[in-house]
Short mmCIF file of C-alpha atoms and ligand atoms in Angstrom, two decimals:
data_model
loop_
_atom_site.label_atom_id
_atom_site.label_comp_id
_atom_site.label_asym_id
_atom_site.label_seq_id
_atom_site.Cartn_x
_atom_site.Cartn_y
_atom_site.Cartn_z
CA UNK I 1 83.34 59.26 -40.38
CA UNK I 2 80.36 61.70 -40.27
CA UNK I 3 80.96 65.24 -41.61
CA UNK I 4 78.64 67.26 -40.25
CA UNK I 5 77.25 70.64 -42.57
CA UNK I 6 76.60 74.11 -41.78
CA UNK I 7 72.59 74.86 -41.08
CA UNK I 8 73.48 77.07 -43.93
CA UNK I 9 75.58 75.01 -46.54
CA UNK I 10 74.27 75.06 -49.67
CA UNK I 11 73.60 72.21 -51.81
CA UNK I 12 76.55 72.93 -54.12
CA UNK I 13 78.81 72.60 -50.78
CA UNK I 14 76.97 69.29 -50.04
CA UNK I 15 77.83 68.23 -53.34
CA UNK I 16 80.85 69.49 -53.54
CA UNK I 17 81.88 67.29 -50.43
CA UNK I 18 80.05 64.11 -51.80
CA UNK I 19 82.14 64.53 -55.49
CA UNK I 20 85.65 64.84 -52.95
CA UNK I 21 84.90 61.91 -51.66
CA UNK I 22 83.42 59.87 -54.82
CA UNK I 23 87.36 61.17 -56.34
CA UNK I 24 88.72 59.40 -53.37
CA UNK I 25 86.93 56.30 -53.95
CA UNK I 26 84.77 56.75 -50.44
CA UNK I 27 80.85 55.83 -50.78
CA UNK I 28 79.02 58.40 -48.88
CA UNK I 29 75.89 59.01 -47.51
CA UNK I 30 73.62 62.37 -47.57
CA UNK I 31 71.55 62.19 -43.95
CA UNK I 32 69.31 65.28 -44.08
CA UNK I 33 69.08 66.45 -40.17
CA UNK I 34 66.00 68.94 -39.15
CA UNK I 35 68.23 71.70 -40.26
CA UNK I 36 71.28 70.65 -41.69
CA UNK I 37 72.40 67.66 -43.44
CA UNK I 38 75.42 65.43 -42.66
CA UNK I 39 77.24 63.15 -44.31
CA UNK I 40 78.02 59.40 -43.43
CA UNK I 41 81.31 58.25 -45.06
CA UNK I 42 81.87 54.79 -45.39
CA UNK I 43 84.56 52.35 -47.02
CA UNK I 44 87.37 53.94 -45.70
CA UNK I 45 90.19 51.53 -45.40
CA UNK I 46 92.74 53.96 -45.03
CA UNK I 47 92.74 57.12 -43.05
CA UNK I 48 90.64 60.32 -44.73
CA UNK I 49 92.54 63.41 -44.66
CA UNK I 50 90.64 65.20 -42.26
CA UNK I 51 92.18 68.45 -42.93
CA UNK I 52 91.55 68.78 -46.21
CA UNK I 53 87.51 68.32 -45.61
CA UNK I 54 87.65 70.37 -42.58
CA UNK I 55 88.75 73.39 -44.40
CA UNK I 56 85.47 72.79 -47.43
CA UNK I 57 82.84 75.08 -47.75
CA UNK I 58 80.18 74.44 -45.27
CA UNK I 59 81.65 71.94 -43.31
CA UNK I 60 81.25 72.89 -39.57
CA UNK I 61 82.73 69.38 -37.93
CA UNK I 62 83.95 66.11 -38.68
CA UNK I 63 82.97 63.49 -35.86
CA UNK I 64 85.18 60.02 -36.36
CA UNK I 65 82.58 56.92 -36.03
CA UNK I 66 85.67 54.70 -36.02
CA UNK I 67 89.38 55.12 -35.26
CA UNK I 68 92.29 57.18 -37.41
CA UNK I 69 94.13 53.57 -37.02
CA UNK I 70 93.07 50.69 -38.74
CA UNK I 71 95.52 47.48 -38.86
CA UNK I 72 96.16 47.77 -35.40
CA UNK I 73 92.23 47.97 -34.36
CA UNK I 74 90.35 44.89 -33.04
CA UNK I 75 87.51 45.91 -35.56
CA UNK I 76 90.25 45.12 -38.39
CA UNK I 77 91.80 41.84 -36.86
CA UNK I 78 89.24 40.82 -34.10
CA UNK I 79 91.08 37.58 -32.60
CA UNK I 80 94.67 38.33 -30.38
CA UNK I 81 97.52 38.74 -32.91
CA UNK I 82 100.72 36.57 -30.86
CA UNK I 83 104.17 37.37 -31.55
CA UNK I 84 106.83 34.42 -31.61
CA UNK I 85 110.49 35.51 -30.41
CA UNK I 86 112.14 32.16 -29.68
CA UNK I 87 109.75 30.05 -27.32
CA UNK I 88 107.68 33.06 -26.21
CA UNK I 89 105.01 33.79 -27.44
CA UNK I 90 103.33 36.78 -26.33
CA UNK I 91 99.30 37.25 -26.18
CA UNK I 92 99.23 33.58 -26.30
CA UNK I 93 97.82 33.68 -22.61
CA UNK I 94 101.10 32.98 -21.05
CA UNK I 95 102.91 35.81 -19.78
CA UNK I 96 106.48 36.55 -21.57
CA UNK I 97 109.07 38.00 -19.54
CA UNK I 98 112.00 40.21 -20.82
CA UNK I 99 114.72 40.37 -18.32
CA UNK I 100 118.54 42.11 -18.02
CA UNK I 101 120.71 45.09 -17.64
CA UNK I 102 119.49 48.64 -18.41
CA UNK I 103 122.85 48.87 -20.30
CA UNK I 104 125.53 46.38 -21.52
CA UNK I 105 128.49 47.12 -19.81
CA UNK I 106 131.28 43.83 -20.15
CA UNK I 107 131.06 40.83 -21.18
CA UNK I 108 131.02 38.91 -17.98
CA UNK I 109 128.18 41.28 -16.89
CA UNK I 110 126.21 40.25 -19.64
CA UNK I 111 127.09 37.07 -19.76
CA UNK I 112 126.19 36.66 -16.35
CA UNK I 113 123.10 38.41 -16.73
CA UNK I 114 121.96 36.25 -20.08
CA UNK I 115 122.47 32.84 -17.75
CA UNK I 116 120.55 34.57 -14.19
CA UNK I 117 117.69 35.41 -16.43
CA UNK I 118 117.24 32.01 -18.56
CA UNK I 119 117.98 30.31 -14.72
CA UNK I 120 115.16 32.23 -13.18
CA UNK I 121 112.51 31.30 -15.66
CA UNK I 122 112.87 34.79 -17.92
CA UNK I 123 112.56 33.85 -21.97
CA UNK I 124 114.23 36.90 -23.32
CA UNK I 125 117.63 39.47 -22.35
CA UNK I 126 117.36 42.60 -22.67
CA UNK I 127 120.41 44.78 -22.57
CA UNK I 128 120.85 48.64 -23.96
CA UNK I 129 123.43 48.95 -26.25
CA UNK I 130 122.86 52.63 -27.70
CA UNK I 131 121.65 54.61 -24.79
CA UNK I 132 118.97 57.31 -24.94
CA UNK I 133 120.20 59.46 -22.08
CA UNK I 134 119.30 62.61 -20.85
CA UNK I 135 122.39 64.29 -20.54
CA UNK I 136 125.34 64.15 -22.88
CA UNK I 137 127.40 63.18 -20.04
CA UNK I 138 125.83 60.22 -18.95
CA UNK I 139 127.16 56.22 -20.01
CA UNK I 140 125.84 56.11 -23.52
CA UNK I 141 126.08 52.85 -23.76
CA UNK I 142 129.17 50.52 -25.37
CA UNK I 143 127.41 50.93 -29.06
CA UNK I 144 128.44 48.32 -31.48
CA UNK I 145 130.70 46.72 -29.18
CA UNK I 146 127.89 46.46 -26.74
CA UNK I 147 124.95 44.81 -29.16
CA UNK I 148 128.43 42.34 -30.31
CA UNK I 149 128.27 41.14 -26.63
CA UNK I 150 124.76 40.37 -25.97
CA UNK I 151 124.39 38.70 -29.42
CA UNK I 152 127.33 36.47 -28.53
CA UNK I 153 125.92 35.84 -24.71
CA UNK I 154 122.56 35.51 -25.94
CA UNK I 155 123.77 32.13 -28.17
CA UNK I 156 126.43 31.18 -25.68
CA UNK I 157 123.63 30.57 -23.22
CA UNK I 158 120.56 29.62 -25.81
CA UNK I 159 118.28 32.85 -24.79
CA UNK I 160 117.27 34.99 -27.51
CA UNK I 161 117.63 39.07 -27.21
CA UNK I 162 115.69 42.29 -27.66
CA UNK I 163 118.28 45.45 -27.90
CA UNK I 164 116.90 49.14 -28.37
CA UNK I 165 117.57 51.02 -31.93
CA UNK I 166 118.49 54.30 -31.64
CA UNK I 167 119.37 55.08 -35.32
CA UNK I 168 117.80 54.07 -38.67
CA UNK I 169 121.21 53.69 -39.79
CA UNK I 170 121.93 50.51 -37.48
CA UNK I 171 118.45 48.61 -38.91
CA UNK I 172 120.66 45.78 -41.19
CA UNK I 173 123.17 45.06 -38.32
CA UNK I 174 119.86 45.02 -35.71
CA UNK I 175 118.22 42.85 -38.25
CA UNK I 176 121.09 40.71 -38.20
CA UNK I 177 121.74 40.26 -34.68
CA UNK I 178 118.69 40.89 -32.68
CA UNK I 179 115.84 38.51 -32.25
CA UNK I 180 113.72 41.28 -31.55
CA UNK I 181 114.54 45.06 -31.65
CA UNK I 182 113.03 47.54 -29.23
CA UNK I 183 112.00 51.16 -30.04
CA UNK I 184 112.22 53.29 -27.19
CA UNK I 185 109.35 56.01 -25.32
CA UNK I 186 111.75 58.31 -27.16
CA UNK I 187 111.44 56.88 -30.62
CA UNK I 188 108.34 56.59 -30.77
CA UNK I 189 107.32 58.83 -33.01
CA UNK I 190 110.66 58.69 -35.20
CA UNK I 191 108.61 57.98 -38.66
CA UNK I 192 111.19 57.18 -40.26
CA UNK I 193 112.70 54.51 -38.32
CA UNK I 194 109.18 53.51 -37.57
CA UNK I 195 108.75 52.96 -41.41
CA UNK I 196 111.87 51.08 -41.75
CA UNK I 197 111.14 49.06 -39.11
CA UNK I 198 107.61 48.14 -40.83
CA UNK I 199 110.28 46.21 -43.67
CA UNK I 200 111.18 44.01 -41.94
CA UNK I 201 109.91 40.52 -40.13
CA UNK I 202 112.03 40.80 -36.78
CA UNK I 203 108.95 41.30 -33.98
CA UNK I 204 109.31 44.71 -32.68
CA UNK I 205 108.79 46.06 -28.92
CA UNK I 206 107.68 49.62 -29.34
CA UNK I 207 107.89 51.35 -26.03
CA UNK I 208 104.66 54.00 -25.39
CA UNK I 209 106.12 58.01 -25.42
CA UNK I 210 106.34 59.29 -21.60
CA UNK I 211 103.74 61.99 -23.22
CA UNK I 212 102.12 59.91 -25.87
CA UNK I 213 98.82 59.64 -26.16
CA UNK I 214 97.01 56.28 -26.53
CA UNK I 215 95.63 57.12 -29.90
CA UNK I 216 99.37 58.36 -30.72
CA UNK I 217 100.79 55.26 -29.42
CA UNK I 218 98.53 52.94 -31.60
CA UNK I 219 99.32 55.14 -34.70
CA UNK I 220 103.07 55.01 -34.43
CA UNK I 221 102.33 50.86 -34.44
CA UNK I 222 100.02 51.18 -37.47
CA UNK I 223 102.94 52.72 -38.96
CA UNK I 224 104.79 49.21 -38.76
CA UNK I 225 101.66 46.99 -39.16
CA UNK I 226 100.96 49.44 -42.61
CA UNK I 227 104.84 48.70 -43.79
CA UNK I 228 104.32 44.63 -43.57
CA UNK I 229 105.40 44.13 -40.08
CA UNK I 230 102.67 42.34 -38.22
CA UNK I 231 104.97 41.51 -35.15
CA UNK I 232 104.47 44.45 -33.05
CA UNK I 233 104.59 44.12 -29.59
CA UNK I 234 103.33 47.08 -27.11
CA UNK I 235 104.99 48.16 -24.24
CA UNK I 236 103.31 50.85 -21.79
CA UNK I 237 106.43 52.01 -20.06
CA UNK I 238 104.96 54.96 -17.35
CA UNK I 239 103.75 58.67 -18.32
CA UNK I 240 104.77 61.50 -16.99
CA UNK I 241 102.26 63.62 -14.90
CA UNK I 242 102.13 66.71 -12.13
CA UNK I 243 103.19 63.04 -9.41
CA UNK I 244 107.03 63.51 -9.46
CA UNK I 245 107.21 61.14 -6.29
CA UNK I 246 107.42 57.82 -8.59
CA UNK I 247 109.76 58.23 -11.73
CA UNK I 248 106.86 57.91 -14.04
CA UNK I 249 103.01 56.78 -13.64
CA UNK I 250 102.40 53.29 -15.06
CA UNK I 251 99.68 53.64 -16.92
CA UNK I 252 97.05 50.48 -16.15
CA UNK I 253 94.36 52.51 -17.18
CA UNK I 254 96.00 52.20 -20.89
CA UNK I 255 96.94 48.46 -21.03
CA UNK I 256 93.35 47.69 -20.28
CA UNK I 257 91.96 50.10 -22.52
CA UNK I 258 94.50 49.17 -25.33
CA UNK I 259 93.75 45.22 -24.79
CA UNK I 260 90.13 46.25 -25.79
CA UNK I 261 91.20 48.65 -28.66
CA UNK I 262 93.61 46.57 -30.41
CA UNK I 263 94.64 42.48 -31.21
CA UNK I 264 98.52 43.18 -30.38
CA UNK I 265 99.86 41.80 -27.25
CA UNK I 266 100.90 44.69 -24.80
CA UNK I 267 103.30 44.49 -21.61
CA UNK I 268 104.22 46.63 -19.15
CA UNK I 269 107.78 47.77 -18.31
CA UNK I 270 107.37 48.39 -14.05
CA UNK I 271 111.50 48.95 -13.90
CA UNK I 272 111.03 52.46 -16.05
CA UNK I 273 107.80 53.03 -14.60
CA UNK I 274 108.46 53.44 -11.14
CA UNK I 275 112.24 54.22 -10.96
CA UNK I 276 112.89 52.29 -7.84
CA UNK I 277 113.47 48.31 -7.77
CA UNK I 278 111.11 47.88 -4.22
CA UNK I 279 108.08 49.09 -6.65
CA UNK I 280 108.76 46.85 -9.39
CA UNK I 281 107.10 43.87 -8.31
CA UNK I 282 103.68 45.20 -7.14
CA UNK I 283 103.83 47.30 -10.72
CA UNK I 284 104.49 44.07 -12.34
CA UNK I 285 101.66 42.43 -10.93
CA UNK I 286 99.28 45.16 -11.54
CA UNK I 287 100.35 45.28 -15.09
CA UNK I 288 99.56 41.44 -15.49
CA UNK I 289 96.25 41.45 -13.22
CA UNK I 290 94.32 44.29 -16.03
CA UNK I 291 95.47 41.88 -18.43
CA UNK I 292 99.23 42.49 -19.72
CA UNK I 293 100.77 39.71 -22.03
CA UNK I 294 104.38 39.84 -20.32
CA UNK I 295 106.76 42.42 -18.24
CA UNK I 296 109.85 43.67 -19.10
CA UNK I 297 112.02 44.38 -16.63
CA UNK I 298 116.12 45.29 -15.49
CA UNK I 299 118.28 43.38 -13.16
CA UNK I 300 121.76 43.63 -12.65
CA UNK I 301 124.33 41.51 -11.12
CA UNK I 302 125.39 44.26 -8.90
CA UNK I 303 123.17 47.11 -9.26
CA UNK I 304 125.51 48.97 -6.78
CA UNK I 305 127.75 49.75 -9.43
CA UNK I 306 125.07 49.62 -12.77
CA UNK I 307 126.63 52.88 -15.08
CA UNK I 308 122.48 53.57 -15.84
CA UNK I 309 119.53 53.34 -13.72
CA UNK I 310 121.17 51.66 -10.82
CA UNK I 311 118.10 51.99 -7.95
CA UNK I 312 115.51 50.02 -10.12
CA UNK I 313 117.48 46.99 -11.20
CA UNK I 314 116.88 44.15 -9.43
CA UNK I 315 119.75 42.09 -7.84
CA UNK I 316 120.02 38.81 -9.03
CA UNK I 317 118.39 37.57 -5.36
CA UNK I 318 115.62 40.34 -5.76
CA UNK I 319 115.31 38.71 -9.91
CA UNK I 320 114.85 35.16 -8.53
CA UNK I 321 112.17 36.50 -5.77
CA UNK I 322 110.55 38.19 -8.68
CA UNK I 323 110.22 35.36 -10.85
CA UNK I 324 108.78 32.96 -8.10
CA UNK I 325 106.10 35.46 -7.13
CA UNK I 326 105.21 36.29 -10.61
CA UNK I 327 104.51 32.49 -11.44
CA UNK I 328 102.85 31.96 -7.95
CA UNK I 329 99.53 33.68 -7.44
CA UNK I 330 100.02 34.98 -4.29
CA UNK I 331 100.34 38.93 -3.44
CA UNK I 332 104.21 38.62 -2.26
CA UNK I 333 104.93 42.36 -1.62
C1 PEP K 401 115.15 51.06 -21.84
O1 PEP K 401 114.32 50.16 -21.89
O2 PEP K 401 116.35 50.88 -21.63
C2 PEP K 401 114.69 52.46 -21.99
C3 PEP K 401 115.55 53.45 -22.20
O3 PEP K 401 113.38 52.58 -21.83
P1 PEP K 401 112.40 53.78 -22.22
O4 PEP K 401 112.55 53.99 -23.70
O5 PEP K 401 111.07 53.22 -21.84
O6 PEP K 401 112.81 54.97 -21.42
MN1 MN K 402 116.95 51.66 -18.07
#
């Protein structure tokens, strides 16, 4: 961090700023400028509060050398952190694919869902349980009953799942069933769950905000990272923009930047992203060609009658298709 000075701060203001940041155990650095001085702050594990310097005596700007984030940064941890759920692992080089129903909605569907996947190649179900929807009169999703179901179809047919927590108040029975629990674009920034999630070991998919920034995305995973969790897998899920045409913009510009940015593995969700199951593959493929660890994505055994996000689920025909042209190089779309 540099803070820069006011061409008329005095030397008591100088000071003043050097002795806040000797109290917070932060070396600095006076670098006298033509006509005004700044000051180079260094040993700064942890974030600085840049409020409270901002509002000093003669301090006219604060310009950050590094990044508010640190655990998550490849300047902290330079080599690819990988995440183990099951057999995948994810930034391992292979790509990990998460695959199932936007929500649980009966056992057979699960069920049915748990053995398409694990037959087409997929390592991990995915199924919503508690449903972030919209409107109050949507499906919200079978609860309890729900995350009951895909834990028992998830051992039945030897594929472990990833479910989406909704409430801080669920974390034990998540932690209990889930082999990895999924914070959604609407979570994201739910500190407190965020926190408690940080507690535990379970590996955690934390969905990107539809208006997050990247720096905001990264914090809310330093968040776990900085509670003991190093299992934190990130999943750029589409942004909204002025384009209404798709449902969201997937974000490739991100993934790539992010892959530079930080060691976690990141994957890309092209089922939210584009709102439409003929887009999903080409998404999918992007995603993985700027250098994705995995894809997460919704199929349905008869996406006809799916009670949430019925156009971009994949049938189980379109799921097989998907699988073979994601583990064949060629451009199938
Ligand atoms: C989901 O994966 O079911 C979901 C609701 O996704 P998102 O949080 O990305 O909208
Ligand atoms: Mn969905």
């Amino acid at each position: 961090m540099l803070i820069v000075m006011h061409t008329k701060a005095t030397t008591a203001e100088i000071d003043a700023v050097c002795q806040y940041l000797e109290n917070k155990s932060l070396q600095s650095e006076k670098l006298p400028g033509s006509n005004r001085v700044a000051i180079g702050v260094t040993g700064n594990k942890k974030a600085v509060s840049h409020d409270q310097i901002a509002r000093m005596q003669g301090v006219k700007e604060i310009i950050y050398v590094t990044h508010k984030y640190k655990k998550v940064s490849r300047e902290f941890y330079p080599e690819n952190t990988i995440v183990n759920v099951g057999q995948a692992a994810f930034g391992s080089g292979t790509n990990v694919i998460i695959a199932g129903p936007c929500s649980i909605e009966s056992k057979e569907q699960i069920l049915a869902s748990a053995k398409h996947v694990k037959a087409s190649g997929a390592q991990i179900l995915r199924g919503g349980a508690f449903k972030p929807r919209t409107s109050p009169y949507d499906f919200q999703g079978l609860g309890r009953e729900g995350l009951d179901l895909i834990h028992q179809a998830g051992q039945e047919v030897g594929i472990p799942i990833c479910v989406e927590i909704m409430s801080i108040k669920d974390i034990d029975l998540y932690a209990q069933k889930c082999d990895m629990i999924q914070v959604g674009a609407r979570n994201m920034q739910n500190f407190d769950l965020l926190k408690a999630l940080g507690k535990l070991n379970t590996p955690i998919l934390l969905k990107r905000g539809m208006s997050a920034l990247v720096e905001e995305f990264l914090l809310a995973a330093e968040y776990i990272l900085d509670g003991g969790n190093k299992n934190v897998v990130l999943c750029e899920r589409g942004i909204r923009t002025f384009e209404t045409s798709t449902r969201n913009i997937l974000d490739l510009n991100a993934v790539a930047l992010i892959k530079k940015m930080s060691h976690l593995p990141i994957i890309v969700d092209p089922s939210h992203a584009a709102g439409r199951h003929d887009l999903v593959l080409p998404l999918a493929k992007a995603g993985l060609a700027v250098g994705a660890d995995g894809i997460i994505v919704e199929t349905h055994p008869k996406p006809m009658e799916a009670l949430s996000d019925a156009n971009q689920q994949l049938d189980f025909k379109q799921f097989t298709q998907f699988m073979e042209s994601i583990n064949s190089n060629k451009p199938k779309y």
